Short mmCIF file of C-alpha atoms in Angstrom, two decimals:
data_model
loop_
_atom_site.label_atom_id
_atom_site.label_comp_id
_atom_site.label_asym_id
_atom_site.label_seq_id
_atom_site.Cartn_x
_atom_site.Cartn_y
_atom_site.Cartn_z
CA MET A 1 16.26 -10.43 -5.99
CA THR A 2 12.71 -9.23 -5.50
CA THR A 3 11.21 -6.09 -7.00
CA LEU A 4 9.36 -3.92 -4.48
CA LEU A 5 6.31 -2.11 -5.84
CA VAL A 6 4.49 0.69 -4.03
CA ILE A 7 1.13 1.64 -5.52
CA ALA A 8 0.03 5.13 -4.53
CA LYS A 9 -1.76 8.33 -5.39
CA ALA A 10 0.11 11.62 -5.38
CA PRO A 11 -0.83 13.46 -2.15
CA VAL A 12 -3.03 16.13 -3.74
CA PRO A 13 -5.84 17.73 -1.67
CA GLY A 14 -9.24 16.47 -2.71
CA ARG A 15 -7.74 13.51 -4.56
CA VAL A 16 -6.36 11.41 -1.74
CA LYS A 17 -7.59 10.11 1.63
CA THR A 18 -11.03 11.63 1.11
CA ARG A 19 -12.54 9.49 3.87
CA LEU A 20 -10.51 11.49 6.39
CA THR A 21 -12.63 14.54 5.51
CA PRO A 22 -14.12 15.48 7.93
CA PRO A 23 -12.75 15.89 10.57
CA PHE A 24 -9.61 16.74 8.59
CA THR A 25 -9.71 19.22 5.73
CA PRO A 26 -8.69 18.03 2.25
CA GLU A 27 -5.34 19.79 2.73
CA GLU A 28 -4.78 18.07 6.06
CA ALA A 29 -5.78 14.71 4.63
CA ALA A 30 -3.21 15.23 1.87
CA THR A 31 -0.58 16.08 4.49
CA LEU A 32 -1.30 12.79 6.25
CA ALA A 33 -1.19 10.93 2.93
CA GLU A 34 2.20 12.47 2.10
CA ALA A 35 3.56 11.46 5.50
CA ALA A 36 2.25 7.90 5.08
CA LEU A 37 3.80 7.67 1.63
CA ALA A 38 7.11 9.01 2.92
CA ASP A 39 7.17 6.41 5.71
CA THR A 40 6.37 3.64 3.22
CA LEU A 41 9.09 4.69 0.78
CA ALA A 42 11.61 4.98 3.62
CA ALA A 43 10.88 1.39 4.64
CA VAL A 44 11.25 0.25 1.04
CA LEU A 45 14.57 2.10 0.66
CA ALA A 46 15.89 0.42 3.81
CA THR A 47 15.41 -3.09 2.40
CA PRO A 48 17.44 -5.07 -0.15
CA ALA A 49 15.60 -5.25 -3.46
CA ARG A 50 16.25 -5.72 -7.15
CA ARG A 51 14.16 -2.63 -8.00
CA ARG A 52 12.16 -0.17 -5.92
CA VAL A 53 9.27 1.11 -7.99
CA LEU A 54 6.56 3.64 -7.19
CA VAL A 55 3.50 2.95 -9.32
CA LEU A 56 2.00 6.42 -9.18
CA ASP A 57 -1.36 7.97 -9.97
CA GLY A 58 -0.35 11.59 -10.45
CA ALA A 59 2.92 13.48 -10.67
CA PRO A 60 6.00 13.06 -8.44
CA GLY A 61 6.70 15.89 -6.02
CA PRO A 62 9.47 17.02 -3.67
CA TRP A 63 8.37 14.24 -1.31
CA LEU A 64 9.92 11.62 -3.64
CA PRO A 65 13.31 10.40 -2.32
CA GLN A 66 16.22 9.37 -4.50
CA GLY A 67 16.48 5.68 -5.27
CA ILE A 68 12.84 5.17 -6.22
CA GLU A 69 11.90 4.45 -9.83
CA VAL A 70 8.54 5.93 -10.87
CA ILE A 71 6.13 4.47 -13.40
CA PRO A 72 2.59 5.70 -14.05
CA GLN A 73 -0.46 3.70 -13.08
CA THR A 74 -2.56 2.44 -15.93
CA ALA A 75 -6.17 3.51 -16.35
CA GLY A 76 -9.06 1.38 -15.17
CA PRO A 77 -10.31 -0.17 -11.94
CA LEU A 78 -7.94 -1.05 -9.12
CA ASP A 79 -7.67 -4.75 -9.98
CA GLU A 80 -6.49 -3.82 -13.48
CA ARG A 81 -4.01 -1.29 -12.11
CA LEU A 82 -2.54 -3.83 -9.69
CA ALA A 83 -2.37 -6.44 -12.42
CA ALA A 84 -0.57 -4.01 -14.72
CA ALA A 85 1.96 -3.20 -11.98
CA PHE A 86 2.89 -6.87 -11.66
CA GLY A 87 3.02 -7.08 -15.44
CA GLN A 88 6.00 -4.67 -15.33
CA CYS A 89 8.10 -7.23 -13.42
CA ALA A 90 10.23 -10.01 -14.84
CA GLY A 91 10.91 -11.86 -11.59
CA PRO A 92 9.64 -12.12 -8.02
CA ALA A 93 7.73 -9.02 -6.95
CA LEU A 94 6.10 -7.74 -3.77
CA LEU A 95 3.48 -5.00 -3.92
CA VAL A 96 2.46 -2.79 -0.99
CA GLY A 97 0.23 0.27 -0.73
CA MET A 98 0.70 3.70 0.86
CA ASP A 99 -1.94 3.16 3.55
CA THR A 100 0.26 1.44 6.16
CA PRO A 101 2.82 3.96 7.47
CA GLN A 102 3.60 1.50 10.28
CA LEU A 103 5.44 -0.57 7.66
CA THR A 104 9.02 -1.40 8.63
CA PRO A 105 11.95 -3.21 7.01
CA GLU A 106 11.42 -5.94 9.61
CA LEU A 107 7.89 -6.58 8.36
CA LEU A 108 9.19 -6.84 4.81
CA ALA A 109 12.23 -8.96 5.72
CA PRO A 110 10.65 -12.44 5.33
CA THR A 111 9.68 -11.68 1.74
CA LEU A 112 13.22 -10.55 0.89
CA ALA A 113 15.22 -13.22 2.69
CA PRO A 114 17.44 -15.59 0.67
CA ASP A 115 14.88 -18.37 1.20
CA ALA A 116 11.82 -16.16 0.63
CA TRP A 117 10.71 -18.07 -2.45
CA GLN A 118 11.82 -21.56 -1.48
CA GLU A 119 8.71 -23.74 -1.46
CA CYS A 120 6.69 -20.52 -1.64
CA ASP A 121 4.84 -19.06 -4.61
CA ALA A 122 3.12 -16.09 -2.97
CA TRP A 123 3.16 -13.85 0.09
CA PHE A 124 -0.07 -12.38 1.43
CA GLY A 125 -0.45 -9.57 4.00
CA PRO A 126 -4.06 -9.25 5.24
CA ALA A 127 -5.50 -5.90 6.29
CA ALA A 128 -7.81 -5.38 9.26
CA ASP A 129 -10.59 -4.06 7.01
CA GLY A 130 -10.73 -7.27 4.98
CA GLY A 131 -8.40 -6.18 2.21
CA PHE A 132 -4.67 -6.78 1.92
CA TRP A 133 -1.64 -4.56 2.44
CA ALA A 134 0.93 -6.77 0.69
CA LEU A 135 0.92 -9.27 -2.14
CA GLY A 136 4.00 -11.05 -3.39
CA LEU A 137 4.29 -13.34 -6.40
CA ALA A 138 7.29 -15.48 -7.31
CA THR A 139 6.09 -15.43 -10.91
CA PRO A 140 4.08 -12.25 -11.52
CA GLU A 141 0.88 -13.25 -13.27
CA PRO A 142 -1.51 -10.33 -13.82
CA ASP A 143 -4.53 -12.61 -14.26
CA LEU A 144 -4.24 -13.60 -10.60
CA LEU A 145 -5.57 -10.13 -9.74
CA ARG A 146 -7.94 -9.34 -12.58
CA GLY A 147 -11.57 -9.62 -11.55
CA VAL A 148 -10.94 -9.59 -7.80
CA PRO A 149 -13.48 -7.16 -6.25
CA MET A 150 -11.55 -4.32 -4.65
CA SER A 151 -12.34 -2.06 -1.68
CA VAL A 152 -14.96 -4.40 -0.22
CA PRO A 153 -14.80 -6.42 3.03
CA GLU A 154 -14.16 -9.68 1.19
CA THR A 155 -11.34 -8.40 -1.05
CA GLY A 156 -8.58 -10.14 0.89
CA ALA A 157 -10.41 -13.45 1.19
CA VAL A 158 -11.21 -13.51 -2.52
CA GLN A 159 -7.64 -12.62 -3.48
CA ARG A 160 -6.13 -15.29 -1.23
CA ARG A 161 -8.55 -17.92 -2.56
CA ARG A 162 -7.55 -16.91 -6.07
CA LEU A 163 -3.93 -17.70 -5.19
CA THR A 164 -4.62 -21.08 -3.61
CA ALA A 165 -7.07 -22.05 -6.37
CA ALA A 166 -4.22 -21.54 -8.83
CA GLY A 167 -2.21 -24.10 -6.87
CA LEU A 168 0.17 -21.58 -5.31
CA VAL A 169 1.84 -22.16 -1.95
CA VAL A 170 1.03 -19.03 0.09
CA ARG A 171 2.83 -17.68 3.14
CA ASP A 172 1.09 -15.11 5.31
CA LEU A 173 2.43 -11.87 6.75
CA PRO A 174 1.05 -10.18 9.91
CA GLU A 175 -2.25 -8.34 9.67
CA LEU A 176 -1.93 -4.54 9.48
CA ARG A 177 -4.45 -1.73 9.65
CA ASP A 178 -4.91 0.54 6.65
CA VAL A 179 -5.42 4.25 7.25
CA ASP A 180 -8.83 4.91 5.73
CA THR A 181 -10.76 6.75 8.44
CA ALA A 182 -9.91 9.22 11.20
CA ARG A 183 -10.14 6.39 13.74
CA ASP A 184 -7.69 4.33 11.70
CA ALA A 185 -5.34 7.32 11.62
CA THR A 186 -5.42 7.63 15.41
CA LEU A 187 -4.79 3.91 15.94
CA VAL A 188 -1.95 3.69 13.43
CA ALA A 189 -0.28 6.83 14.78
CA ALA A 190 -0.26 5.18 18.22
CA ILE A 191 1.25 1.98 16.80
CA ALA A 192 4.08 3.85 15.07
CA PRO A 193 4.84 6.82 17.36
CA GLY A 194 8.19 7.56 15.73
CA SER A 195 6.85 7.77 12.19
CA ARG A 196 6.38 10.82 10.02
CA PHE A 197 2.71 9.93 9.94
CA ALA A 198 2.41 10.01 13.73
CA ALA A 199 4.17 13.38 13.88
CA ALA A 200 1.88 14.88 11.23
CA HIS A 201 -1.20 13.38 12.86
CA GLY A 202 -0.22 14.76 16.24
CA ARG A 203 0.22 18.26 14.86
CA LEU A 204 -3.06 18.22 12.96
CA ALA A 205 -5.17 16.47 15.58
CA ALA A 206 -4.21 19.05 18.16
CA GLY A 207 -5.97 21.78 16.19
CA VAL A 208 -8.46 19.84 14.09
CA ARG A 209 -11.77 21.45 13.18
CA CYS A 210 -14.94 19.67 12.17
CA PRO A 211 -16.35 21.60 9.19
CA ALA A 212 -19.33 20.57 7.14
CA PRO A 213 -18.50 17.78 4.69
CA THR A 214 -16.51 19.06 1.75
CA THR A 215 -17.25 18.04 -1.82
CA VAL A 216 -14.11 16.48 -3.19
CA VAL A 217 -13.04 14.65 -6.29
CA ARG A 218 -13.09 10.89 -5.74
#
Protein backbone atom coordinates (compact mmCIF):
# COMPACT_ATOMS: atom_id res chain seq x y z
CA MET A 1 0.00 0.00 0.00
CA THR A 2 0.98 3.61 -0.50
CA THR A 3 2.42 5.91 2.15
CA LEU A 4 0.69 9.28 2.36
CA LEU A 5 2.95 12.20 3.24
CA VAL A 6 1.71 15.65 4.26
CA ILE A 7 4.37 18.34 4.36
CA ALA A 8 3.40 21.29 6.54
CA LYS A 9 4.40 24.06 8.89
CA ALA A 10 2.95 24.19 12.39
CA PRO A 11 0.25 26.90 12.40
CA VAL A 12 2.17 29.49 14.42
CA PRO A 13 1.37 33.22 13.95
CA GLY A 14 4.05 34.99 11.98
CA ARG A 15 5.50 31.71 10.72
CA VAL A 16 2.78 30.46 8.42
CA LYS A 17 0.64 31.89 5.60
CA THR A 18 2.40 35.25 5.79
CA ARG A 19 1.06 36.28 2.37
CA LEU A 20 -2.42 36.46 3.90
CA THR A 21 -1.22 39.40 6.02
CA PRO A 22 -2.81 41.85 5.35
CA PRO A 23 -5.81 41.80 5.24
CA PHE A 24 -5.67 39.06 7.88
CA THR A 25 -3.58 39.46 11.01
CA PRO A 26 -0.80 36.92 11.67
CA GLU A 27 -3.06 35.25 14.25
CA GLU A 28 -5.92 35.02 11.77
CA ALA A 29 -3.61 33.69 9.07
CA ALA A 30 -2.48 30.99 11.51
CA THR A 31 -6.12 30.14 12.26
CA LEU A 32 -6.74 29.65 8.54
CA ALA A 33 -3.58 27.56 8.23
CA GLU A 34 -4.67 25.34 11.12
CA ALA A 35 -8.08 24.83 9.52
CA ALA A 36 -6.48 23.98 6.16
CA LEU A 37 -4.14 21.50 7.83
CA ALA A 38 -7.03 19.92 9.74
CA ASP A 39 -9.02 19.47 6.52
CA THR A 40 -5.99 17.94 4.79
CA LEU A 41 -5.30 15.49 7.61
CA ALA A 42 -8.98 14.52 7.76
CA ALA A 43 -8.89 13.64 4.06
CA VAL A 44 -5.73 11.62 4.57
CA LEU A 45 -7.24 9.75 7.53
CA ALA A 46 -10.29 8.85 5.44
CA THR A 47 -8.23 7.04 2.80
CA PRO A 48 -6.58 3.60 2.83
CA ALA A 49 -2.83 3.92 3.21
CA ARG A 50 0.18 1.99 4.42
CA ARG A 51 1.33 4.94 6.57
CA ARG A 52 0.00 8.43 7.13
CA VAL A 53 2.90 10.74 7.89
CA LEU A 54 2.99 14.44 8.72
CA VAL A 55 6.37 15.87 7.77
CA LEU A 56 6.32 18.86 10.10
CA ASP A 57 8.27 22.08 10.44
CA GLY A 58 7.59 22.92 14.07
CA ALA A 59 5.95 21.16 16.99
CA PRO A 60 2.68 19.18 16.96
CA GLY A 61 -0.26 20.81 18.73
CA PRO A 62 -3.77 19.90 19.87
CA TRP A 63 -4.84 20.15 16.23
CA LEU A 64 -3.06 16.85 15.45
CA PRO A 65 -5.53 13.94 15.20
CA GLN A 66 -4.79 10.38 16.23
CA GLY A 67 -3.59 8.09 13.49
CA ILE A 68 -1.00 10.46 12.03
CA GLU A 69 2.71 9.70 12.41
CA VAL A 70 4.89 12.80 12.77
CA ILE A 71 8.45 13.20 11.57
CA PRO A 72 10.42 16.45 11.51
CA GLN A 73 11.32 18.22 8.31
CA THR A 74 14.99 18.37 7.50
CA ALA A 75 16.82 21.67 7.20
CA GLY A 76 17.49 23.31 3.86
CA PRO A 77 15.52 24.59 0.88
CA LEU A 78 12.14 23.15 -0.01
CA ASP A 79 13.41 20.81 -2.74
CA GLU A 80 15.76 19.20 -0.21
CA ARG A 81 12.99 18.90 2.37
CA LEU A 82 10.66 17.23 -0.13
CA ALA A 83 13.42 14.91 -1.27
CA ALA A 84 14.17 13.94 2.33
CA ALA A 85 10.48 13.19 2.96
CA PHE A 86 10.43 10.71 0.08
CA GLY A 87 13.69 9.29 1.35
CA GLN A 88 11.81 8.13 4.47
CA CYS A 89 9.64 5.77 2.39
CA ALA A 90 10.39 2.21 1.37
CA GLY A 91 7.58 1.79 -1.15
CA PRO A 92 5.09 3.83 -3.18
CA ALA A 93 4.48 7.26 -1.67
CA LEU A 94 2.23 10.23 -2.37
CA LEU A 95 3.07 13.66 -0.98
CA VAL A 96 0.60 16.53 -0.58
CA GLY A 97 0.85 19.93 1.08
CA MET A 98 -1.35 21.77 3.58
CA ASP A 99 -2.39 24.49 1.12
CA THR A 100 -5.36 22.70 -0.47
CA PRO A 101 -8.12 22.32 2.15
CA GLN A 102 -10.49 21.37 -0.69
CA LEU A 103 -8.69 18.01 -0.78
CA THR A 104 -11.03 15.03 -0.49
CA PRO A 105 -10.63 11.25 -0.32
CA GLU A 106 -12.18 11.15 -3.80
CA LEU A 107 -9.36 13.27 -5.22
CA LEU A 108 -6.81 10.95 -3.63
CA ALA A 109 -8.62 7.74 -4.61
CA PRO A 110 -6.95 7.15 -8.02
CA THR A 111 -3.51 7.16 -6.40
CA LEU A 112 -4.58 4.60 -3.80
CA ALA A 113 -6.60 2.24 -5.97
CA PRO A 114 -5.44 -1.38 -6.40
CA ASP A 115 -4.24 -0.53 -9.92
CA ALA A 116 -2.73 2.85 -8.99
CA TRP A 117 0.80 1.80 -9.89
CA GLN A 118 0.07 -0.53 -12.79
CA GLU A 119 1.85 0.89 -15.82
CA CYS A 120 2.36 4.07 -13.78
CA ASP A 121 5.54 5.33 -12.15
CA ALA A 122 4.38 8.72 -10.88
CA TRP A 123 1.30 10.79 -10.11
CA PHE A 124 1.34 14.55 -10.57
CA GLY A 125 -1.21 17.09 -9.28
CA PRO A 126 -0.70 20.55 -10.83
CA ALA A 127 -1.54 23.72 -8.93
CA ALA A 128 -3.16 26.80 -10.46
CA ASP A 129 -0.17 28.97 -9.56
CA GLY A 130 2.23 26.83 -11.58
CA GLY A 131 3.38 24.60 -8.74
CA PHE A 132 2.04 21.21 -7.74
CA TRP A 133 -0.19 20.04 -4.91
CA ALA A 134 0.54 16.32 -5.16
CA LEU A 135 3.45 14.17 -6.23
CA GLY A 136 3.45 10.39 -6.11
CA LEU A 137 6.35 8.05 -6.84
CA ALA A 138 6.14 4.28 -7.19
CA THR A 139 9.82 4.11 -6.26
CA PRO A 140 10.71 7.11 -4.09
CA GLU A 141 13.88 8.63 -5.50
CA PRO A 142 14.94 11.83 -3.73
CA ASP A 143 17.10 12.99 -6.64
CA LEU A 144 13.95 13.43 -8.73
CA LEU A 145 13.20 16.51 -6.60
CA ARG A 146 16.62 17.90 -5.77
CA GLY A 147 17.44 21.02 -7.76
CA VAL A 148 13.87 21.74 -8.89
CA PRO A 149 13.25 25.48 -8.36
CA MET A 150 10.47 25.86 -5.81
CA SER A 151 7.85 28.58 -5.30
CA VAL A 152 8.19 29.99 -8.81
CA PRO A 153 5.64 29.90 -11.67
CA GLU A 154 7.53 27.16 -13.51
CA THR A 155 7.96 24.82 -10.53
CA GLY A 156 5.32 22.34 -11.68
CA ALA A 157 6.48 22.27 -15.29
CA VAL A 158 10.09 21.69 -14.27
CA GLN A 159 9.14 18.95 -11.81
CA ARG A 160 6.96 17.13 -14.34
CA ARG A 161 9.69 17.33 -16.99
CA ARG A 162 12.11 15.90 -14.45
CA LEU A 163 9.82 12.88 -14.09
CA THR A 164 9.36 12.26 -17.80
CA ALA A 165 13.06 12.86 -18.53
CA ALA A 166 13.80 10.03 -16.11
CA GLY A 167 11.63 7.76 -18.25
CA LEU A 168 8.73 7.61 -15.79
CA VAL A 169 5.15 7.05 -16.90
CA VAL A 170 3.19 9.92 -15.30
CA ARG A 171 -0.53 10.13 -14.61
CA ASP A 172 -2.09 13.51 -13.88
CA LEU A 173 -4.52 14.51 -11.16
CA PRO A 174 -6.94 17.47 -11.42
CA GLU A 175 -5.55 20.97 -11.01
CA LEU A 176 -6.20 22.55 -7.60
CA ARG A 177 -5.70 26.04 -6.23
CA ASP A 178 -3.27 26.57 -3.37
CA VAL A 179 -4.22 29.02 -0.63
CA ASP A 180 -1.45 31.61 -0.80
CA THR A 181 -3.25 34.96 -0.97
CA ALA A 182 -6.48 36.39 0.42
CA ARG A 183 -8.08 35.98 -3.01
CA ASP A 184 -7.07 32.32 -3.07
CA ALA A 185 -8.61 31.90 0.38
CA THR A 186 -11.93 33.34 -0.80
CA LEU A 187 -12.02 31.15 -3.91
CA VAL A 188 -11.09 27.94 -2.09
CA ALA A 189 -13.58 28.59 0.70
CA ALA A 190 -16.30 28.87 -1.96
CA ILE A 191 -15.18 25.60 -3.59
CA ALA A 192 -15.31 23.70 -0.28
CA PRO A 193 -18.17 25.30 1.67
CA GLY A 194 -18.42 22.45 4.17
CA SER A 195 -14.76 22.49 5.15
CA ARG A 196 -13.19 23.70 8.37
CA PHE A 197 -11.29 26.18 6.26
CA ALA A 198 -14.46 27.69 4.81
CA ALA A 199 -16.00 27.99 8.28
CA ALA A 200 -12.90 29.73 9.67
CA HIS A 201 -12.65 31.98 6.63
CA GLY A 202 -16.29 32.97 6.92
CA ARG A 203 -15.90 33.92 10.56
CA LEU A 204 -12.75 35.93 9.99
CA ALA A 205 -13.75 37.60 6.74
CA ALA A 206 -16.90 38.94 8.34
CA GLY A 207 -14.85 41.09 10.72
CA VAL A 208 -11.55 41.45 8.91
CA ARG A 209 -9.52 44.63 9.36
CA CYS A 210 -6.87 45.97 7.03
CA PRO A 211 -3.97 47.11 9.24
CA ALA A 212 -0.64 48.33 8.00
CA PRO A 213 1.61 45.48 6.86
CA THR A 214 3.03 43.57 9.78
CA THR A 215 6.66 42.52 9.96
CA VAL A 216 6.69 38.76 10.33
CA VAL A 217 9.23 35.99 10.33
CA ARG A 218 9.44 34.34 6.91
